[in-house]
Coordinates of C-alpha atoms in Angstrom, one line a residue:
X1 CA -23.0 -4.4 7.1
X2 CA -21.0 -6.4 9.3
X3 CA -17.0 -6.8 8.5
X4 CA -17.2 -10.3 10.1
X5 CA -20.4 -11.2 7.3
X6 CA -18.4 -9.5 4.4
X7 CA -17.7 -12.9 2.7
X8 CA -18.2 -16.7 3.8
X9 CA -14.7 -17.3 3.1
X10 CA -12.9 -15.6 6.0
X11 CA -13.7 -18.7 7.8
X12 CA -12.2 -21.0 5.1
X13 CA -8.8 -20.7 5.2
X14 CA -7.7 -22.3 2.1
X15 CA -7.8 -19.0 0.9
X16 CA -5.1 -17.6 2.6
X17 CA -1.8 -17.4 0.5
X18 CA 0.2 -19.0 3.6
X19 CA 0.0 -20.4 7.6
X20 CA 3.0 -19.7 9.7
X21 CA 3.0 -20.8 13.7
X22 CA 2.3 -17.4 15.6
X23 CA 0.8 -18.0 18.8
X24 CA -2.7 -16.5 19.0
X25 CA -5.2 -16.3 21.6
X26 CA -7.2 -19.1 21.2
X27 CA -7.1 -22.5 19.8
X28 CA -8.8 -22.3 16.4
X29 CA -7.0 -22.5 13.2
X30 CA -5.6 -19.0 12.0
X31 CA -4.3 -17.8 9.0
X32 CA -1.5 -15.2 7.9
X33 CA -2.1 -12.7 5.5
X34 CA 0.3 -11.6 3.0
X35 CA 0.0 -8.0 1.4
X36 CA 2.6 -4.8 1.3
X37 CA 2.8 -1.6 2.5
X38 CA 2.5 1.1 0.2
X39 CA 4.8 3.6 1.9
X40 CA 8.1 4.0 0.0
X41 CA 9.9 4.7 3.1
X42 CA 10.3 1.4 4.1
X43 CA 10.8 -0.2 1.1
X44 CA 14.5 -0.7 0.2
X45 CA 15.1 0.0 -3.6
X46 CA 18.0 0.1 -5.4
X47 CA 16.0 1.3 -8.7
X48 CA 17.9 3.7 -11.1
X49 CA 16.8 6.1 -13.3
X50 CA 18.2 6.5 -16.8
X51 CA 19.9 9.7 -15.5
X52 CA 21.7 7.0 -12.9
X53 CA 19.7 8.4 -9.6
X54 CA 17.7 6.1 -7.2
X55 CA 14.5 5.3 -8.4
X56 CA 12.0 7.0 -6.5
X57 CA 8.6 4.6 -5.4
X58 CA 6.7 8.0 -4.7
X59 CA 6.3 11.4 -6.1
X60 CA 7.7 13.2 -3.4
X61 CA 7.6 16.4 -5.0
X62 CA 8.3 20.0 -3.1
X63 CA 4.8 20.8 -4.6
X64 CA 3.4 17.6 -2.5
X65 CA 4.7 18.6 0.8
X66 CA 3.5 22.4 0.2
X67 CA -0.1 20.8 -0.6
X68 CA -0.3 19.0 3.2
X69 CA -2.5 20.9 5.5
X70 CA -0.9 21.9 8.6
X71 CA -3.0 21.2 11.9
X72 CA -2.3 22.3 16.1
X73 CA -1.1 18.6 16.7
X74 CA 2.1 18.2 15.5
X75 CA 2.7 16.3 12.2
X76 CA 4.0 12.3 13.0
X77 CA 7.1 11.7 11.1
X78 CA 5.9 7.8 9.6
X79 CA 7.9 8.1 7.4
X80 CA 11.4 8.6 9.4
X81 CA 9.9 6.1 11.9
X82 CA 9.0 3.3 9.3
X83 CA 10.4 -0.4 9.2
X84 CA 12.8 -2.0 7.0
X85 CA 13.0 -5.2 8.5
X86 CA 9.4 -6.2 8.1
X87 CA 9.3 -9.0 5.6
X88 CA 6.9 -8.0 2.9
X89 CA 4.7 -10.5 0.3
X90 CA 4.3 -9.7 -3.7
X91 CA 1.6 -7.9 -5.1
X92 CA -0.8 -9.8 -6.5
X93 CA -1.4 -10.0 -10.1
X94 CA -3.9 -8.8 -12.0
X95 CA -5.5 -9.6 -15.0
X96 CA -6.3 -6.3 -17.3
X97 CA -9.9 -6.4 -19.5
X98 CA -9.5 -10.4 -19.0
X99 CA -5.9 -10.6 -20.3
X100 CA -2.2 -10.1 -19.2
X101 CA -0.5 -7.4 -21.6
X102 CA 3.3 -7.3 -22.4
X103 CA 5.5 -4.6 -22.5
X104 CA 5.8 -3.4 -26.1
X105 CA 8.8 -0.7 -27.3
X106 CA 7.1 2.2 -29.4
X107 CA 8.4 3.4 -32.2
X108 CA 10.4 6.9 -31.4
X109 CA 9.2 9.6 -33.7
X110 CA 11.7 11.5 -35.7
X111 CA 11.4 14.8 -37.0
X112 CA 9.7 15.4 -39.9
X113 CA 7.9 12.2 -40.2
X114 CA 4.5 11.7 -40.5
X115 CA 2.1 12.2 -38.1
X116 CA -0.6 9.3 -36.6
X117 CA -4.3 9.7 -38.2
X118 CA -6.3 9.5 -35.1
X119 CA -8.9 6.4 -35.2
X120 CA -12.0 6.1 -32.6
X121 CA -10.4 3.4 -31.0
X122 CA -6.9 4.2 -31.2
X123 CA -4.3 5.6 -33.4
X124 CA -2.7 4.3 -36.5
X125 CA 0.7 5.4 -38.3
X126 CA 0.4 6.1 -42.1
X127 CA 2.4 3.5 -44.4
X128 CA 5.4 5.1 -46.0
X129 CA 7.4 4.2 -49.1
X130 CA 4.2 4.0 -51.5
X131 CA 4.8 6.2 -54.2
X132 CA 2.1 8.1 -56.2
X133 CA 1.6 10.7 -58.8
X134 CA 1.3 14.0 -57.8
X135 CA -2.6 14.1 -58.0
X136 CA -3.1 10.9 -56.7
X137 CA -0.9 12.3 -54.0
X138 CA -3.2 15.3 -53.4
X139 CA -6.5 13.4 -53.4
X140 CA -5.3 11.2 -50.6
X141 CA -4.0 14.5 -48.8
X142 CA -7.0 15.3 -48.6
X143 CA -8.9 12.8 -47.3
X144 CA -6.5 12.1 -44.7
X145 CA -7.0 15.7 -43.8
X146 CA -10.7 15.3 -43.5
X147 CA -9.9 11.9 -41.4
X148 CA -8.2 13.8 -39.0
X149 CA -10.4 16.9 -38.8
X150 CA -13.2 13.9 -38.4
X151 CA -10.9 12.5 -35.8
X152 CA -10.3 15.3 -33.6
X153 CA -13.4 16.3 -33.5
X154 CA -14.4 12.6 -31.7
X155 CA -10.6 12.8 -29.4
X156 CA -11.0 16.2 -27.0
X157 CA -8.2 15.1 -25.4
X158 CA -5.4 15.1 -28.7
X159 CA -5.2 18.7 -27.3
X160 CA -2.1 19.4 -29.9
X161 CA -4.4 18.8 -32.9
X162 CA -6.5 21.4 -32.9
X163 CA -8.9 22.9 -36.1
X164 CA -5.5 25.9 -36.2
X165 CA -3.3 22.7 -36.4
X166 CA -5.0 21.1 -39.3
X167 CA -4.4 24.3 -40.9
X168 CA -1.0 25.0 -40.4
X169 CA -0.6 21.3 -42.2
X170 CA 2.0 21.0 -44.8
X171 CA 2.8 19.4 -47.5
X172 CA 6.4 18.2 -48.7
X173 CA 7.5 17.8 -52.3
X174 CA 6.5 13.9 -52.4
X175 CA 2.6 15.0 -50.8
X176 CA 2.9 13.4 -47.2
X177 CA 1.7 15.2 -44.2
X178 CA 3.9 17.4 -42.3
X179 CA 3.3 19.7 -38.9
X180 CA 5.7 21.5 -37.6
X181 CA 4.0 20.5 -34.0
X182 CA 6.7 17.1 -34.0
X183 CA 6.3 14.4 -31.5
X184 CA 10.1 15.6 -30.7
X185 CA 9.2 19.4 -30.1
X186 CA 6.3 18.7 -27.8
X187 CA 8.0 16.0 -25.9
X188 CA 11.8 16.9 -26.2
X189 CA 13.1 15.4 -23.1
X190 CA 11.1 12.4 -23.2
X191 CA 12.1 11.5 -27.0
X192 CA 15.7 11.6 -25.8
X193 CA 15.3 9.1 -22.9
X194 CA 12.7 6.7 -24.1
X195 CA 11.1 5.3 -27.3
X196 CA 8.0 7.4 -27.7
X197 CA 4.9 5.7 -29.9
X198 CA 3.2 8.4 -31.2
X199 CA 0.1 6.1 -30.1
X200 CA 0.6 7.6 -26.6
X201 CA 0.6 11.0 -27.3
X202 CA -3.7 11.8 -26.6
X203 CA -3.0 9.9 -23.4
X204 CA 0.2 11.9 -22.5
X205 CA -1.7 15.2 -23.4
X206 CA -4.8 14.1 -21.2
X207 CA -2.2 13.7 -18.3
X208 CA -0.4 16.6 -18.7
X209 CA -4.0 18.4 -17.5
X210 CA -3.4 17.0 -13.6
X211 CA 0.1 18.5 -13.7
X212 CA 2.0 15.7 -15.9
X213 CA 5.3 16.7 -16.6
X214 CA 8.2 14.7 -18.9
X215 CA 10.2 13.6 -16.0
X216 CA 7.2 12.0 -14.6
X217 CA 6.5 10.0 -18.2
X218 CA 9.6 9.2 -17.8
X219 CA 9.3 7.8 -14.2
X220 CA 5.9 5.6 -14.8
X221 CA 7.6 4.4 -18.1
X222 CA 10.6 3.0 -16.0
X223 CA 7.8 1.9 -13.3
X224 CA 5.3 0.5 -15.7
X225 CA 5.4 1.1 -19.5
X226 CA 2.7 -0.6 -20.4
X227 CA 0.5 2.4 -18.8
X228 CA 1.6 4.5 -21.4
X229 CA -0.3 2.0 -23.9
X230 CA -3.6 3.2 -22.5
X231 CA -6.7 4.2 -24.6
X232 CA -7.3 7.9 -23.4
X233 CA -11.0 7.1 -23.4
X234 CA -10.4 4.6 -21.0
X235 CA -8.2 6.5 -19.1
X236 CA -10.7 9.2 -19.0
X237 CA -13.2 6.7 -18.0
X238 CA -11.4 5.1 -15.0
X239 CA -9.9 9.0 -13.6
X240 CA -13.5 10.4 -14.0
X241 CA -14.6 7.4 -11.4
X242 CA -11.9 8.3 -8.8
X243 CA -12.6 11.9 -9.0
X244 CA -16.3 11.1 -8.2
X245 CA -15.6 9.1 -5.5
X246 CA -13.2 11.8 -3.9
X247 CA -9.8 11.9 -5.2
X248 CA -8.7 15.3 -5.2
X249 CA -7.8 16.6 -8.8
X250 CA -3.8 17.8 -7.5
X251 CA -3.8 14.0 -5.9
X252 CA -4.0 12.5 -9.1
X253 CA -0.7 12.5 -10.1
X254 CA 0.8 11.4 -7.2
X255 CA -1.4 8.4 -7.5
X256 CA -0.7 7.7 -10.8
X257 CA 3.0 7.7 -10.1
X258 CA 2.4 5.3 -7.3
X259 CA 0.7 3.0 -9.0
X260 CA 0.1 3.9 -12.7
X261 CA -1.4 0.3 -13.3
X262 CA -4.6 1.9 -12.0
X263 CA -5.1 3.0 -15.5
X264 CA -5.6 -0.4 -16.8
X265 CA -8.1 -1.4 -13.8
X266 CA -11.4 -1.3 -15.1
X267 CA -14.2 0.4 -13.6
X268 CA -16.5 -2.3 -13.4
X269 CA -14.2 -5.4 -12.5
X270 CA -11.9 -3.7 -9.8
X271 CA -12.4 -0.4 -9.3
X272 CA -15.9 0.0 -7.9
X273 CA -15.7 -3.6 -5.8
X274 CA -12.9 -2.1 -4.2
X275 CA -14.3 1.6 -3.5
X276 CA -17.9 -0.8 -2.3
X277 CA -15.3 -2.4 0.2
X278 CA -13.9 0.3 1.4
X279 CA -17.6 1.7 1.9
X280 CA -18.7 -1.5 3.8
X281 CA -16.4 -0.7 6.5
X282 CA -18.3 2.2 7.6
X283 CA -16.1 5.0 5.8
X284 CA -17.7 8.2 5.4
X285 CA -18.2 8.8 1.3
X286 CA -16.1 12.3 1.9
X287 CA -13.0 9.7 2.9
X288 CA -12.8 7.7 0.3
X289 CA -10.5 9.9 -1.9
X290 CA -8.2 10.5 1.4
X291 CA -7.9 6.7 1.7
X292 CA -7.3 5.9 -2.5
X293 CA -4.1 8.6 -2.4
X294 CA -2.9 7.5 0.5
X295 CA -2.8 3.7 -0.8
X296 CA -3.4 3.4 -4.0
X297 CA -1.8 -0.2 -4.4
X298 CA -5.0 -1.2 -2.3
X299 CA -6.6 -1.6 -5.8
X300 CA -3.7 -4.3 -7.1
X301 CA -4.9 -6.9 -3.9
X302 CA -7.8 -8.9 -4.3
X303 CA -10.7 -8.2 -2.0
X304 CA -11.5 -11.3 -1.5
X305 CA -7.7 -12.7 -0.5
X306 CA -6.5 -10.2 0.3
X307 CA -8.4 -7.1 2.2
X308 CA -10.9 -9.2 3.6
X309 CA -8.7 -11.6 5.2
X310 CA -6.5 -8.2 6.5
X311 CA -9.7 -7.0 8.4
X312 CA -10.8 -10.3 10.0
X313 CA -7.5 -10.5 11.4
X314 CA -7.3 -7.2 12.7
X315 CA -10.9 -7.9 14.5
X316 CA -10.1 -11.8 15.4
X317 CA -6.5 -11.8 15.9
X318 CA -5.3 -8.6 17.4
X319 CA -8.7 -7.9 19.1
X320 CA -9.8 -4.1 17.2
X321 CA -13.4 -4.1 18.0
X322 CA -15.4 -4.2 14.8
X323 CA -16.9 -1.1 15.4
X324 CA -13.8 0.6 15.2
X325 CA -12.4 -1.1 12.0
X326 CA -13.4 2.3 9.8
X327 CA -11.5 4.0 11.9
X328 CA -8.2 2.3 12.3
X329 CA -8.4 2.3 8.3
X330 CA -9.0 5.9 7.7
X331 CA -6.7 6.4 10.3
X332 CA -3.5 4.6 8.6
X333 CA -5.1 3.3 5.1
X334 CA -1.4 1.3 4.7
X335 CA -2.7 -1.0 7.1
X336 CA -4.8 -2.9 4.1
X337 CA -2.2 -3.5 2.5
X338 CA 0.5 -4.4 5.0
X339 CA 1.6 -7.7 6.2
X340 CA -0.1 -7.2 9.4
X341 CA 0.7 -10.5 11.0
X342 CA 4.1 -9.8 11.6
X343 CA 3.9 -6.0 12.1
X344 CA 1.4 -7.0 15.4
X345 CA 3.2 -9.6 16.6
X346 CA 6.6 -8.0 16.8
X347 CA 5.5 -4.8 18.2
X348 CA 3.0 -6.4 20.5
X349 CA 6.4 -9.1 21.7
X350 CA 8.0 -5.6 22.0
X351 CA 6.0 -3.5 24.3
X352 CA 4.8 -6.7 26.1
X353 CA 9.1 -7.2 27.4
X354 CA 9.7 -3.9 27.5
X355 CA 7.1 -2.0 29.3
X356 CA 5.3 -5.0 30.6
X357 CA 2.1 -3.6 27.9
X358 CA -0.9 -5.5 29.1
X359 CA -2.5 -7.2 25.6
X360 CA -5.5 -4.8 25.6
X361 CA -3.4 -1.4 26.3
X362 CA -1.3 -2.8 23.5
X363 CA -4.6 -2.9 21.3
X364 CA -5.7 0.6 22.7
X365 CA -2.7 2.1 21.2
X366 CA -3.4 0.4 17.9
X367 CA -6.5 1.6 17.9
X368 CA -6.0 4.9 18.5
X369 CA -2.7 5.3 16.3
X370 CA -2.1 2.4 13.7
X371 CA 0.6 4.2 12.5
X372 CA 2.7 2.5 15.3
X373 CA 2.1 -0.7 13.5
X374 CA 4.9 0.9 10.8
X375 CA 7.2 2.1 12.7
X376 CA 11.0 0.4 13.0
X377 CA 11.4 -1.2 16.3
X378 CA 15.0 0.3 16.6
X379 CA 14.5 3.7 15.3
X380 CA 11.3 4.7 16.4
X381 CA 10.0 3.2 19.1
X382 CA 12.8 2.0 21.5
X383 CA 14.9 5.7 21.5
X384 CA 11.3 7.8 22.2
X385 CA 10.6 4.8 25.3
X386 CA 14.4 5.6 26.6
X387 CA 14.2 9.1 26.4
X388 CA 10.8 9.2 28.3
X389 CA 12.8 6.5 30.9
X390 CA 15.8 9.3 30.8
X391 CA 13.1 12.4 31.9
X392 CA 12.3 10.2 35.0
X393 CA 9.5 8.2 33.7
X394 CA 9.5 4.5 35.2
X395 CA 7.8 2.1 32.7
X396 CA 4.1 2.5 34.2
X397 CA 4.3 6.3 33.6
X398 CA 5.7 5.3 29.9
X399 CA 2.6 2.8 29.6
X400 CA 0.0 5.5 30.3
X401 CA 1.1 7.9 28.4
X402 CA 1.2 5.8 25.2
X403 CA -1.8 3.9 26.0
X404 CA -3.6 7.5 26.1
X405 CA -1.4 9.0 23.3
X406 CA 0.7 6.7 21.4
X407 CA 1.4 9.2 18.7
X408 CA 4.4 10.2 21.3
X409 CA 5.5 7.3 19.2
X410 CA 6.0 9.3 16.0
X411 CA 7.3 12.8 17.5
X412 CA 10.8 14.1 16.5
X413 CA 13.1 13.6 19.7
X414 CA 15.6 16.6 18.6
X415 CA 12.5 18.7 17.1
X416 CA 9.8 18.1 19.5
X417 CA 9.7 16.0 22.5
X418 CA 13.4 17.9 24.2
X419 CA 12.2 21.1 23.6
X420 CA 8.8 20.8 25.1
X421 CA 10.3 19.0 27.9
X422 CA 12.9 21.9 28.7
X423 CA 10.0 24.3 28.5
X424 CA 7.9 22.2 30.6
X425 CA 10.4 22.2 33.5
X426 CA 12.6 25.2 33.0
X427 CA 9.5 28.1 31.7
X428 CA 6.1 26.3 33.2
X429 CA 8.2 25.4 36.2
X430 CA 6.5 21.5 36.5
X431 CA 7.1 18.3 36.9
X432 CA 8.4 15.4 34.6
X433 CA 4.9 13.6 36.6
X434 CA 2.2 16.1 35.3
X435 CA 2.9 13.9 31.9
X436 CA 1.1 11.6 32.8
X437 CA -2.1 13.3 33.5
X438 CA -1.9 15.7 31.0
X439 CA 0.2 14.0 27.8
X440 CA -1.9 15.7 25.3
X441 CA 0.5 18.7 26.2
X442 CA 3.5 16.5 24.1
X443 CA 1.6 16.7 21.0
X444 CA 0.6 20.0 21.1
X445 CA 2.9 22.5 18.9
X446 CA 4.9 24.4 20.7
X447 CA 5.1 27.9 18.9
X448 CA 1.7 27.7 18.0
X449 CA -0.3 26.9 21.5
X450 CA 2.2 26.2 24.5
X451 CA 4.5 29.5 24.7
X452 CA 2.2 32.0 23.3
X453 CA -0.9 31.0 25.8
X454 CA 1.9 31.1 28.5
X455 CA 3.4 34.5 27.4
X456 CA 0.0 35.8 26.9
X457 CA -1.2 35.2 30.7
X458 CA 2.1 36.3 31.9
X459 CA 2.0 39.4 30.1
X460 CA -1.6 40.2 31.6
X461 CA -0.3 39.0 35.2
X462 CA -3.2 36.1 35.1
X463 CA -0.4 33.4 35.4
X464 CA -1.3 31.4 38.6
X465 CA 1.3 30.7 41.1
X466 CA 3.6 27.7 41.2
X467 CA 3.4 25.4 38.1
X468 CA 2.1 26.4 35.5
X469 CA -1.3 24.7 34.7
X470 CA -1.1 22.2 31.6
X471 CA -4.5 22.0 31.7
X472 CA -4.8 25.5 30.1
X473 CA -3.3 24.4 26.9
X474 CA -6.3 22.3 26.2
X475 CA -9.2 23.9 25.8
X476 CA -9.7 26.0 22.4
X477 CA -8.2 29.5 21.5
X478 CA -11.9 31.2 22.0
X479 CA -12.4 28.7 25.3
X480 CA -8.9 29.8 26.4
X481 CA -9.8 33.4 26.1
X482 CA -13.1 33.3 28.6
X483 CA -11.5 30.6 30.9
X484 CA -8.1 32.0 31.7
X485 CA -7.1 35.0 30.1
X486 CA -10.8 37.1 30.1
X487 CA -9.8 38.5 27.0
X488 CA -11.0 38.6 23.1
X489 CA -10.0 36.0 20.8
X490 CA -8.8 39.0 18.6
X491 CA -6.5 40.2 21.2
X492 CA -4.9 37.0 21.8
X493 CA -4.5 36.1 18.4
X494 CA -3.1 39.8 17.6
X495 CA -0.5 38.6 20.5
X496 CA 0.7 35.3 19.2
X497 CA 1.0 37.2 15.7
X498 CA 3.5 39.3 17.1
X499 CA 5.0 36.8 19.3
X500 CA 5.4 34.4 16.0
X501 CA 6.9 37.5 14.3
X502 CA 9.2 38.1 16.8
X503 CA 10.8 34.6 17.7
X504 CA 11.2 34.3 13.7
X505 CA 13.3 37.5 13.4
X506 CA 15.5 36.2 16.0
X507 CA 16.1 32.7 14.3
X508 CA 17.0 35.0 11.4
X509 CA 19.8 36.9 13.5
X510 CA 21.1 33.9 15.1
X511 CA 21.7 32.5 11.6
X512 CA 23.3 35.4 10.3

C-alpha cells in the first residue's frame, strides 16, 4: 500500500498539533510534526532515584551491551553523537481500556501478615480484626485454603504459590493464614524502597521470567507505578503479542523499562494498529521486533497524528522517495518518533553553508544513514567535517565521501578515523585522495580486515608495488583469498587468528 494513501488526513492539516514558518520547497501549505526521540542520550534528565543517583531513561545494562552483535563495519557511536539542543514535543496521551488510571500507593506488606487469596480477576486481601471461635476459625481456614489451591490452579504465573506452598501453610494461635514465603522475604529490597501491594506480586513474578530484577521494579515504579497495577493476564496477553510479532525474549525487559506503559496498551486498540503500520511501510515481518526495541515509545503516538504525519513529511518535505521509506525506518526506527522538522532543517541549513551540500546529496545521505538526523551539530558533525578538512580534504572531497558514506558521520575521531588514516598513509603508503574513491575503506575495522589482509599479502610477498590497493579490502574473506592472495580461506583466517593474538598480547605489555 502506498504511504502517501495511508490515511485521507495527511492532506488535512488541521490535524497537525502545530505550523511554524520553515521554508519548504514549494508553495502549498505544510505542516510541522511534533513527536520525541526515544534515545536517552539526548534527553537531558535530572531524574533521581531513591538511592539519590540520576535517573536512568534506558536500561543500559552491561548484559545489554554484551547482547549487541558485532559486525565488519564498525559500530556508529549515536549515542555519543546525539543532540541536546533539539527542541522536543510531549508524548501524547493515552487513554488505557477507555479510561485514564491514577497512581494509587499499595499497601506495604509486613511480616507475618496475611497473605492475598488470589481471585480470577485479581487479588483481594483478607479482612483482619474479626474475631471467631476456634472452630469457626478452622472451618474458614479451610475454605480459604481450598480458595487458594482453586486459585493457583487458574494463576500459572503466582509462581510463589505453589501445591508445596499450600502445604507448608500455617496457622497462628488466633487461626489466620501464615507462610513463611512473606511478601518481605521474596521482595526484600523492593519492600524497603517502595510500598509493595501484595496485588502486584503474580505480575512481579511473571516479570521476573524475562530477567526482572528488584532494582528494575524499583526503576519502572519511579518511571510509571501504575504498571505495577497490571492484571498478569493482561500482561501476559499483551507480551505474548510482541513476542509473536518478533520481539526477542532478552529484549523484553529493556522495553519494558523504556516504556513500561506498554503494559496497559491493549492489544486490540493500540498494539496491532501500530504493528499494521509499521507493516504498511513495507517492513519485512522478521523486522518488526528490531524496530519495537529499538523505539518502543512508538506505541504512546497516535498513528493517525502522529506517525503518519512523520512519514508524509519525510516523503513531501525532505524529498525520501517513497519507496525507500521502509528502509530509512528500519534503518533508524527513532526517526518515528522524532521531531523531524527541525532535525532536517538544521542539518540540511548546516551542510548546505558549510560544504555547499547540494539538496538532493543532502537527501542521499539521509537516506542512506538517518542516523545523521540525531546527531549534535557541534559534537558530531562539525569536528569529523574539520578533521577530514585537516587530512587535506577540500569540501568537494568531504561532500563525496559523505554523500557515498555518511556514517563517517558517526565514527570515533580518537578510536577510528586517526588511526586508519595513519595506517593509510604511513603502512599502505597512499594518498589522503584515494578517500574519495574508495571511502568504504573508513568504515571498515581496522584489526579485523585492513591490517591482517595487508600483513597477510606481505607475508606471502603478493603485495603490489607502490600504494597499497584499497580496493582489496572490499571484496569478502573467501573473494579476497582467490583474487589476491591465491590462498585458502582457512589459511588466512588461521593468519589473522594469530595476528589478533598477537597485537592483544602486546596491548597487554604495554599496559603493564
Amino acid at each position: 500500500m502506498s504511504v502517501l494513501s495511508l490515511h485521507p488526513l495527511f492532506s488535512n492539516p488541521t490535524i497537525l498539533h502545530s505550523h511554524s514558518p520553515v521554508q519548504t520547497r514549494t508553495n502549498t501549505r505544510r505542516f510541522v510534526v511534533l513527536s520525541t526521540h526515544s534515545n536517552a542520550k539526548i534527553l537531558k534528565s535530572n531524574r533521581k532515584s531513591r538511592y539519590g543517583q540520576p535517573l536512568s531513561l534506558y536500561d543500559d545494562s552491561e548484559e545489554d551491551e554484551e547482547e549487541d552483535e558485532e559486525g565488519d563495519d564498525e559500530l556508529a557511536e549515536d549515542d555519543r553523537l546525539a543532540d541536546d539542543d533539539d527542541y522536543f514535543a510531549e508524548i501524547e496521551e493515552y487513554d488505557v481500556n477507555g479510561r485514564r488510571h491514577r497512581s494509587r500507593k499499595g499497601v506495604k506488606a509486613k511480616r507475618g501478615s496475611q497473605i492475598s487469596v488470589v481471585k480470577s480477576e485479581g487479588t483481594r486481601s483478607l479482612k483482619s480484626g474479626q474475631s471467631f471461635g476456634f472452630v469457626e476459625e478452622q472451618l474458614d481456614f479451610r475454605k480459604r485454603r481450598n480458595t487458594l489451591e482453586k486459585s493457583i490452579s487458574r494463576n500459572p504465573y503466582r509462581t510463589s504459590f505453589n501445591t508445596k506452598d499450600v502445604d507448608s501453610l500455617d496457622v497462628d494461635h488466633r487461626g489466620k493464614m501464615m507462610t513463611r514465603d512473606s511478601t518481605e522475604k521474596r521482595y526484600q529490597r523492593l519492600s524497603e524502597e517502595i510500598d509493595v501491594d501484595e496485588k502486584w506480586l503474580p505480575l512481579l513474578d511473571y516479570l521476573s521470567t524475562f530477567g526482572f530484577k528488584e532494582s528494575h521494579f524499583i526503576q519502572m515504579y519511579e518511571r510509571h507505578m501504575p504498571s505495577l497495577q497490571i492484571n498478569v493476564c493482561s500482561a501476559q496477553e499483551r507480551l505474548e503479542y510482541l513476542l509473536n510479532v518478533g520481539v526477542k525474549q532478552r529484549d523484553v525487559r529493556r522495553i519494558l523499562l523504556r516504556q513500561p506503559q506498554i503494559l496497559e496498551y491493549t492489544v486490540e486498540k493500540n498494539l496491532k494498529s501500530h504493528v499494521a503500520f509499521l507493516m504498511s511501510l513495507g517492513i519485512a515481518n522478521s523486522k518488526i521486533g528490531q524496530i519495537i526495541a529499538a523505539a518502543p515509545s512508538l506505541f504512546s503516538y497516535s498513528v493517525e497524528k502522529s506517525l503518519k504525519p512523520t512519514v508524509r513529511y519525510l516523503v513531501e518535505e525532505v524529498g525520501i522517495n517513497e519507496k525507500n521509506i521502509g528502509k530509512v525506518v528500519q534503518l533508524s526506527p527513532q526517526i518515528l518518533v522524532q521531531r523531524i522538522d527541525i532535525s532536517w532543517n538544521t542539518r540540511y541549513i548546516f551542510l548546505s553553508k558549510e560544504l555547499g551540500a547540494p539538496r538532493d546529496d543532502v537527501v542521499k545521505m539521509v537516506t542512506k544513514h538517518p542516523q545523521l538526523l540525531h546527531y549534535s551539530i557541534d559534537d558530531g558533525l562539525l569536528p569529523r567535517i574539520n578533521f577530514l578538512r585537516s587530512i587535506g580534504m577540500c569540501n568537494s572531497d568531504i561532500l563525496k565521501v559523505l554523500t557515498s558514506l555518511a556514517q563517517v558521520l558517526s565514527l570515533s575521531l580518537e578510536d577510528n578515523l586517526k588511526p586508519k588514516y595513519m595506517y593509510l598513509i604511513n603502512e599502505l603508503r597512499n594518498e589522503v585522495q584515494s578517500l574519495t574513491k574508495y571511502p568504504m575503506y573508513l568504515s571498515l575495522s581496522l584489526d579485523q580486515r585492513i591490517r591482517p589482509r595487508h600483513r597477510f599479502l606481505v607475508a606471502l610477498k603478493k603485495a603490489p608495488k607502490g600504494p597499497f590497493p584499497l580496493s582489496s579490502f572490499v571484496p569478502t574473506d573467501e573473494c579476497f583469498c582467490q583474487q589476491w592472495a591465491g590462498t585458502t580461506l582457512d589459511k588466512y583466517l588461521a593468519f589473522r587468528q594469530r595476528l589478533l593474538l598477537k597485537d592483544l598480547a602486546n596491548k597487554y605489555e604495554k599496559r603493564g
